[in-house]
PDB file of C-alpha atoms in Angstrom:
ATOM      1  CA  MET A   1     -34.827   9.795  31.987  1.00  0.00           C
ATOM      2  CA  ILE A   2     -33.208   7.912  29.085  1.00  0.00           C
ATOM      3  CA  LEU A   3     -33.256  10.971  26.846  1.00  0.00           C
ATOM      4  CA  SER A   4     -31.728  13.252  29.483  1.00  0.00           C
ATOM      5  CA  THR A   5     -28.982  10.703  30.204  1.00  0.00           C
ATOM      6  CA  TYR A   6     -28.291  10.376  26.489  1.00  0.00           C
ATOM      7  CA  ASP A   7     -28.229  14.176  26.158  1.00  0.00           C
ATOM      8  CA  ARG A   8     -25.709  14.544  29.016  1.00  0.00           C
ATOM      9  CA  LEU A   9     -23.513  11.867  27.448  1.00  0.00           C
ATOM     10  CA  ALA A  10     -23.746  13.512  24.025  1.00  0.00           C
ATOM     11  CA  THR A  11     -22.882  16.917  25.506  1.00  0.00           C
ATOM     12  CA  THR A  12     -19.818  15.443  27.213  1.00  0.00           C
ATOM     13  CA  LEU A  13     -18.736  13.737  23.988  1.00  0.00           C
ATOM     14  CA  ASP A  14     -19.240  16.992  22.058  1.00  0.00           C
ATOM     15  CA  ARG A  15     -16.835  18.651  24.483  1.00  0.00           C
ATOM     16  CA  VAL A  16     -14.216  15.860  24.646  1.00  0.00           C
ATOM     17  CA  ALA A  17     -14.215  14.415  21.121  1.00  0.00           C
ATOM     18  CA  PRO A  18     -12.462  17.320  19.315  1.00  0.00           C
ATOM     19  CA  ASN A  19      -9.388  16.721  21.496  1.00  0.00           C
ATOM     20  CA  LEU A  20      -9.615  12.986  22.142  1.00  0.00           C
ATOM     21  CA  LEU A  21     -10.260  11.801  18.557  1.00  0.00           C
ATOM     22  CA  PRO A  22      -7.125  13.447  17.120  1.00  0.00           C
ATOM     23  CA  LEU A  23      -4.999  12.015  19.919  1.00  0.00           C
ATOM     24  CA  LEU A  24      -6.422   8.552  19.246  1.00  0.00           C
ATOM     25  CA  ALA A  25      -5.944   9.032  15.477  1.00  0.00           C
ATOM     26  CA  ARG A  26      -2.283   9.953  16.049  1.00  0.00           C
ATOM     27  CA  LEU A  27      -1.734   6.999  18.389  1.00  0.00           C
ATOM     28  CA  THR A  28      -3.379   4.636  15.914  1.00  0.00           C
ATOM     29  CA  PHE A  29      -1.288   6.059  13.072  1.00  0.00           C
ATOM     30  CA  ALA A  30       1.881   5.609  15.145  1.00  0.00           C
ATOM     31  CA  GLY A  31       0.914   2.073  16.176  1.00  0.00           C
ATOM     32  CA  VAL A  32      -0.124   0.886  12.723  1.00  0.00           C
ATOM     33  CA  LEU A  33       1.651   2.964  10.073  1.00  0.00           C
ATOM     34  CA  LEU A  34       4.718   4.694  11.514  1.00  0.00           C
ATOM     35  CA  THR A  35       6.958   1.610  11.301  1.00  0.00           C
ATOM     36  CA  TYR A  36       5.422   0.643   7.940  1.00  0.00           C
ATOM     37  CA  PHE A  37       6.411   3.960   6.363  1.00  0.00           C
ATOM     38  CA  TRP A  38       9.835   4.129   8.028  1.00  0.00           C
ATOM     39  CA  LYS A  39      10.706   0.573   6.927  1.00  0.00           C
ATOM     40  CA  SER A  40       9.614   1.479   3.421  1.00  0.00           C
ATOM     41  CA  ALA A  41      11.758   4.638   3.501  1.00  0.00           C
ATOM     42  CA  LEU A  42      14.780   2.668   4.729  1.00  0.00           C
ATOM     43  CA  THR A  43      14.617   0.478   1.604  1.00  0.00           C
ATOM     44  CA  LYS A  44      15.119   3.622  -0.468  1.00  0.00           C
ATOM     45  CA  VAL A  45      18.179   4.993   1.323  1.00  0.00           C
ATOM     46  CA  GLY A  46      21.611   4.497  -0.259  1.00  0.00           C
ATOM     47  CA  ASP A  47      24.889   3.928   1.546  1.00  0.00           C
ATOM     48  CA  GLY A  48      26.501   6.364   3.959  1.00  0.00           C
ATOM     49  CA  ILE A  49      25.312   9.104   6.253  1.00  0.00           C
ATOM     50  CA  PHE A  50      23.820  11.079   3.370  1.00  0.00           C
ATOM     51  CA  GLY A  51      22.298   7.974   1.769  1.00  0.00           C
ATOM     52  CA  VAL A  52      18.917   9.656   1.443  1.00  0.00           C
ATOM     53  CA  PHE A  53      20.503  11.867  -1.243  1.00  0.00           C
ATOM     54  CA  SER A  54      21.925   8.882  -3.130  1.00  0.00           C
ATOM     55  CA  PRO A  55      18.854   6.652  -3.308  1.00  0.00           C
ATOM     56  CA  SER A  56      19.089   2.906  -3.705  1.00  0.00           C
ATOM     57  CA  LEU A  57      18.270   1.155  -6.951  1.00  0.00           C
ATOM     58  CA  GLY A  58      15.181  -0.202  -5.212  1.00  0.00           C
ATOM     59  CA  ALA A  59      13.973   3.333  -4.528  1.00  0.00           C
ATOM     60  CA  TYR A  60      13.831   4.098  -8.218  1.00  0.00           C
ATOM     61  CA  ALA A  61      12.258   0.706  -8.964  1.00  0.00           C
ATOM     62  CA  GLN A  62       9.562   1.254  -6.337  1.00  0.00           C
ATOM     63  CA  ILE A  63       8.663   4.792  -7.356  1.00  0.00           C
ATOM     64  CA  PHE A  64       9.285   4.652 -11.131  1.00  0.00           C
ATOM     65  CA  PRO A  65       8.857   0.971 -12.034  1.00  0.00           C
ATOM     66  CA  LYS A  66       8.102   1.468 -15.720  1.00  0.00           C
ATOM     67  CA  ALA A  67      10.860   4.041 -16.233  1.00  0.00           C
ATOM     68  CA  MET A  68      13.364   1.720 -14.562  1.00  0.00           C
ATOM     69  CA  GLU A  69      12.285  -1.175 -16.727  1.00  0.00           C
ATOM     70  CA  ALA A  70      12.663   1.018 -19.820  1.00  0.00           C
ATOM     71  CA  VAL A  71      16.290   1.849 -18.936  1.00  0.00           C
ATOM     72  CA  GLY A  72      17.219  -1.718 -18.002  1.00  0.00           C
ATOM     73  CA  TYR A  73      17.243  -0.901 -14.266  1.00  0.00           C
ATOM     74  CA  ASP A  74      20.149   1.527 -14.695  1.00  0.00           C
ATOM     75  CA  ALA A  75      19.155   4.493 -12.519  1.00  0.00           C
ATOM     76  CA  SER A  76      22.019   6.576 -13.921  1.00  0.00           C
ATOM     77  CA  GLN A  77      19.998   6.872 -17.136  1.00  0.00           C
ATOM     78  CA  LEU A  78      17.200   8.660 -15.304  1.00  0.00           C
ATOM     79  CA  GLY A  79      17.262  12.418 -14.885  1.00  0.00           C
ATOM     80  CA  LEU A  80      17.229  15.039 -12.179  1.00  0.00           C
ATOM     81  CA  PHE A  81      13.422  14.930 -12.008  1.00  0.00           C
ATOM     82  CA  HIS A  82      13.449  11.236 -11.068  1.00  0.00           C
ATOM     83  CA  TRP A  83      16.165  11.786  -8.453  1.00  0.00           C
ATOM     84  CA  ALA A  84      14.283  14.744  -6.920  1.00  0.00           C
ATOM     85  CA  VAL A  85      11.018  12.809  -6.707  1.00  0.00           C
ATOM     86  CA  VAL A  86      12.706   9.789  -5.118  1.00  0.00           C
ATOM     87  CA  VAL A  87      14.570  11.936  -2.562  1.00  0.00           C
ATOM     88  CA  ALA A  88      11.442  13.975  -1.755  1.00  0.00           C
ATOM     89  CA  GLY A  89       9.350  10.820  -1.405  1.00  0.00           C
ATOM     90  CA  THR A  90      11.932   9.193   0.853  1.00  0.00           C
ATOM     91  CA  LEU A  91      12.199  12.271   3.055  1.00  0.00           C
ATOM     92  CA  ALA A  92       8.396  12.480   3.199  1.00  0.00           C
ATOM     93  CA  GLU A  93       8.200   8.862   4.385  1.00  0.00           C
ATOM     94  CA  PHE A  94      10.483   9.719   7.301  1.00  0.00           C
ATOM     95  CA  ILE A  95       9.367  13.246   8.176  1.00  0.00           C
ATOM     96  CA  LEU A  96       5.568  13.256   7.742  1.00  0.00           C
ATOM     97  CA  PRO A  97       4.899  10.248  10.021  1.00  0.00           C
ATOM     98  CA  LEU A  98       7.248  11.712  12.630  1.00  0.00           C
ATOM     99  CA  LEU A  99       5.403  15.043  12.542  1.00  0.00           C
ATOM    100  CA  ILE A 100       2.071  13.253  12.939  1.00  0.00           C
ATOM    101  CA  MET A 101       3.362  11.208  15.850  1.00  0.00           C
ATOM    102  CA  LEU A 102       4.632  14.351  17.588  1.00  0.00           C
ATOM    103  CA  GLY A 103       1.533  16.344  16.701  1.00  0.00           C
ATOM    104  CA  LEU A 104       3.693  19.036  15.114  1.00  0.00           C
ATOM    105  CA  PHE A 105       2.215  20.860  12.118  1.00  0.00           C
ATOM    106  CA  THR A 106      -0.340  18.074  12.325  1.00  0.00           C
ATOM    107  CA  ARG A 107      -2.839  19.355   9.782  1.00  0.00           C
ATOM    108  CA  LEU A 108      -0.187  19.994   7.156  1.00  0.00           C
ATOM    109  CA  ALA A 109       1.578  16.685   7.836  1.00  0.00           C
ATOM    110  CA  ALA A 110      -1.693  14.740   7.615  1.00  0.00           C
ATOM    111  CA  LEU A 111      -2.573  16.479   4.357  1.00  0.00           C
ATOM    112  CA  GLY A 112       0.880  15.584   3.041  1.00  0.00           C
ATOM    113  CA  MET A 113       0.370  11.954   4.065  1.00  0.00           C
ATOM    114  CA  ILE A 114      -2.971  11.854   2.250  1.00  0.00           C
ATOM    115  CA  GLY A 115      -1.215  13.062  -0.900  1.00  0.00           C
ATOM    116  CA  PHE A 116       1.562  10.545  -0.331  1.00  0.00           C
ATOM    117  CA  ILE A 117      -0.930   7.689   0.050  1.00  0.00           C
ATOM    118  CA  ALA A 118      -2.744   8.783  -3.129  1.00  0.00           C
ATOM    119  CA  VAL A 119       0.517   8.720  -5.122  1.00  0.00           C
ATOM    120  CA  GLN A 120       1.544   5.438  -3.469  1.00  0.00           C
ATOM    121  CA  SER A 121      -1.799   3.872  -4.390  1.00  0.00           C
ATOM    122  CA  LEU A 122      -1.691   5.074  -7.996  1.00  0.00           C
ATOM    123  CA  THR A 123       1.879   3.774  -8.317  1.00  0.00           C
ATOM    124  CA  ASP A 124       0.831   0.396  -6.894  1.00  0.00           C
ATOM    125  CA  LEU A 125      -2.138   0.194  -9.241  1.00  0.00           C
ATOM    126  CA  PHE A 126      -0.693   1.503 -12.492  1.00  0.00           C
ATOM    127  CA  GLY A 127       3.092   1.477 -12.088  1.00  0.00           C
ATOM    128  CA  HIS A 128       3.312  -1.993 -10.571  1.00  0.00           C
ATOM    129  CA  GLY A 129       0.263  -3.407 -12.369  1.00  0.00           C
ATOM    130  CA  GLY A 130      -1.905  -3.967  -9.304  1.00  0.00           C
ATOM    131  CA  ILE A 131      -4.968  -2.812 -11.228  1.00  0.00           C
ATOM    132  CA  ALA A 132      -4.819  -6.052 -13.241  1.00  0.00           C
ATOM    133  CA  HIS A 133      -5.098  -8.236 -10.136  1.00  0.00           C
ATOM    134  CA  ASP A 134      -8.501  -8.928  -8.668  1.00  0.00           C
ATOM    135  CA  GLY A 135      -8.758  -7.710  -5.129  1.00  0.00           C
ATOM    136  CA  THR A 136      -5.926  -5.167  -5.181  1.00  0.00           C
ATOM    137  CA  LEU A 137      -8.162  -2.195  -5.906  1.00  0.00           C
ATOM    138  CA  GLY A 138     -11.206  -3.816  -4.353  1.00  0.00           C
ATOM    139  CA  ALA A 139     -14.699  -2.416  -4.252  1.00  0.00           C
ATOM    140  CA  TRP A 140     -16.663  -0.768  -1.540  1.00  0.00           C
ATOM    141  CA  PHE A 141     -19.934  -2.325  -0.378  1.00  0.00           C
ATOM    142  CA  ASP A 142     -18.794  -5.761  -1.584  1.00  0.00           C
ATOM    143  CA  GLY A 143     -18.799  -7.390   1.860  1.00  0.00           C
ATOM    144  CA  ALA A 144     -15.038  -8.092   1.703  1.00  0.00           C
ATOM    145  CA  PRO A 145     -13.010  -5.649   3.840  1.00  0.00           C
ATOM    146  CA  ASP A 146      -9.554  -6.787   2.714  1.00  0.00           C
ATOM    147  CA  ALA A 147      -8.788  -4.917  -0.506  1.00  0.00           C
ATOM    148  CA  LEU A 148      -5.373  -3.260  -0.393  1.00  0.00           C
ATOM    149  CA  ILE A 149      -6.324   0.077  -1.933  1.00  0.00           C
ATOM    150  CA  LEU A 150      -9.960   1.053  -1.390  1.00  0.00           C
ATOM    151  CA  ASP A 151     -10.519  -0.717   1.920  1.00  0.00           C
ATOM    152  CA  GLN A 152      -7.201  -0.532   3.725  1.00  0.00           C
ATOM    153  CA  ARG A 153      -6.040   2.844   2.506  1.00  0.00           C
ATOM    154  CA  GLY A 154      -9.527   4.267   2.867  1.00  0.00           C
ATOM    155  CA  PHE A 155      -9.196   3.745   6.618  1.00  0.00           C
ATOM    156  CA  TRP A 156      -5.711   5.277   6.583  1.00  0.00           C
ATOM    157  CA  VAL A 157      -7.059   8.394   4.898  1.00  0.00           C
ATOM    158  CA  LEU A 158     -10.062   8.613   7.231  1.00  0.00           C
ATOM    159  CA  GLY A 159      -7.779   8.775  10.267  1.00  0.00           C
ATOM    160  CA  LEU A 160      -5.660  11.411   8.548  1.00  0.00           C
ATOM    161  CA  LEU A 161      -8.759  13.446   7.674  1.00  0.00           C
ATOM    162  CA  VAL A 162      -9.584  13.568  11.390  1.00  0.00           C
ATOM    163  CA  LEU A 163      -6.166  15.193  11.892  1.00  0.00           C
ATOM    164  CA  VAL A 164      -6.631  17.600   8.985  1.00  0.00           C
ATOM    165  CA  GLY A 165      -9.985  18.690  10.375  1.00  0.00           C
ATOM    166  CA  LEU A 166      -9.264  18.734  14.112  1.00  0.00           C
ATOM    167  CA  GLY A 167      -5.500  19.138  14.434  1.00  0.00           C
ATOM    168  CA  GLY A 168      -3.288  17.198  16.837  1.00  0.00           C
ATOM    169  CA  GLY A 169      -5.570  17.133  19.864  1.00  0.00           C
ATOM    170  CA  TRP A 170      -4.352  16.593  23.406  1.00  0.00           C
ATOM    171  CA  LEU A 171      -0.669  15.900  24.024  1.00  0.00           C
ATOM    172  CA  SER A 172       0.479  17.435  20.756  1.00  0.00           C
ATOM    173  CA  ALA A 173       3.370  19.771  20.034  1.00  0.00           C
ATOM    174  CA  ASP A 174       0.886  22.007  18.208  1.00  0.00           C
ATOM    175  CA  ARG A 175      -1.078  22.440  21.428  1.00  0.00           C
ATOM    176  CA  LEU A 176       2.071  23.144  23.464  1.00  0.00           C
ATOM    177  CA  ILE A 177       3.178  25.765  20.951  1.00  0.00           C
ATOM    178  CA  ARG A 178      -0.276  27.341  20.755  1.00  0.00           C
ATOM    179  CA  ASN A 179      -0.569  27.443  24.569  1.00  0.00           C
ATOM    180  CA  GLY A 180       2.924  28.908  24.825  1.00  0.00           C
ATOM    181  CA  LEU A 181       2.128  31.610  22.310  1.00  0.00           C
ATOM    182  CA  SER A 182      -1.172  32.493  23.954  1.00  0.00           C
ATOM    183  CA  ALA A 183       0.520  32.723  27.377  1.00  0.00           C
ATOM    184  CA  ARG A 184       2.917  35.422  26.187  1.00  0.00           C
ATOM    185  CA  PRO A 185       2.086  38.927  27.297  1.00  0.00           C
ATOM    186  CA  VAL A 186       1.180  41.215  24.461  1.00  0.00           C
ATOM    187  CA  SER A 187       3.582  44.140  24.285  1.00  0.00           C
ATOM    188  CA  GLN A 188       2.035  47.577  24.127  1.00  0.00           C
ATOM    189  CA  PRO A 189       3.301  50.082  21.578  1.00  0.00           C
ATOM    190  CA  GLN A 190       5.174  52.992  23.126  1.00  0.00           C
TER     191      GLN A 190
END
């Protein structure tokens, strides 16, 4: 009796989980990280309607802290490479979370966010000196779940890996597009 009930429950979960887990991962991402990344991106935008293409001084200081220190915080002394990275990073902070929230190109957007979080973490550790502070990197299996990098961002990446592996799930633009494409009649060659 107990085993058959468990088996029925497991069978139902096997059927539902591939669509429910991605939806929950997207909702959790939107509820926890969407505003975080957008607020961070807003600190990087310069003045005017095209401010994303004229990044703020803070954008350069956040992304290239050591290079900015070396040039006395004069971003005009940095090159095209630095500008391109700052603009791309700022755009990524706006666009990738939006794509995840909408469930549009979900796998690619989640993979991009994982890369973004890896670069963000390395910059926090080595660019901003977080590696020198106890607790910033943290350690797994230490009984303290509050480290900024390994603990917190490990959970961020886990949720994103669900999206990489399973896609957007229910209520995603990916699903609407896929269903729309599969509903089209296939034309026959003449």
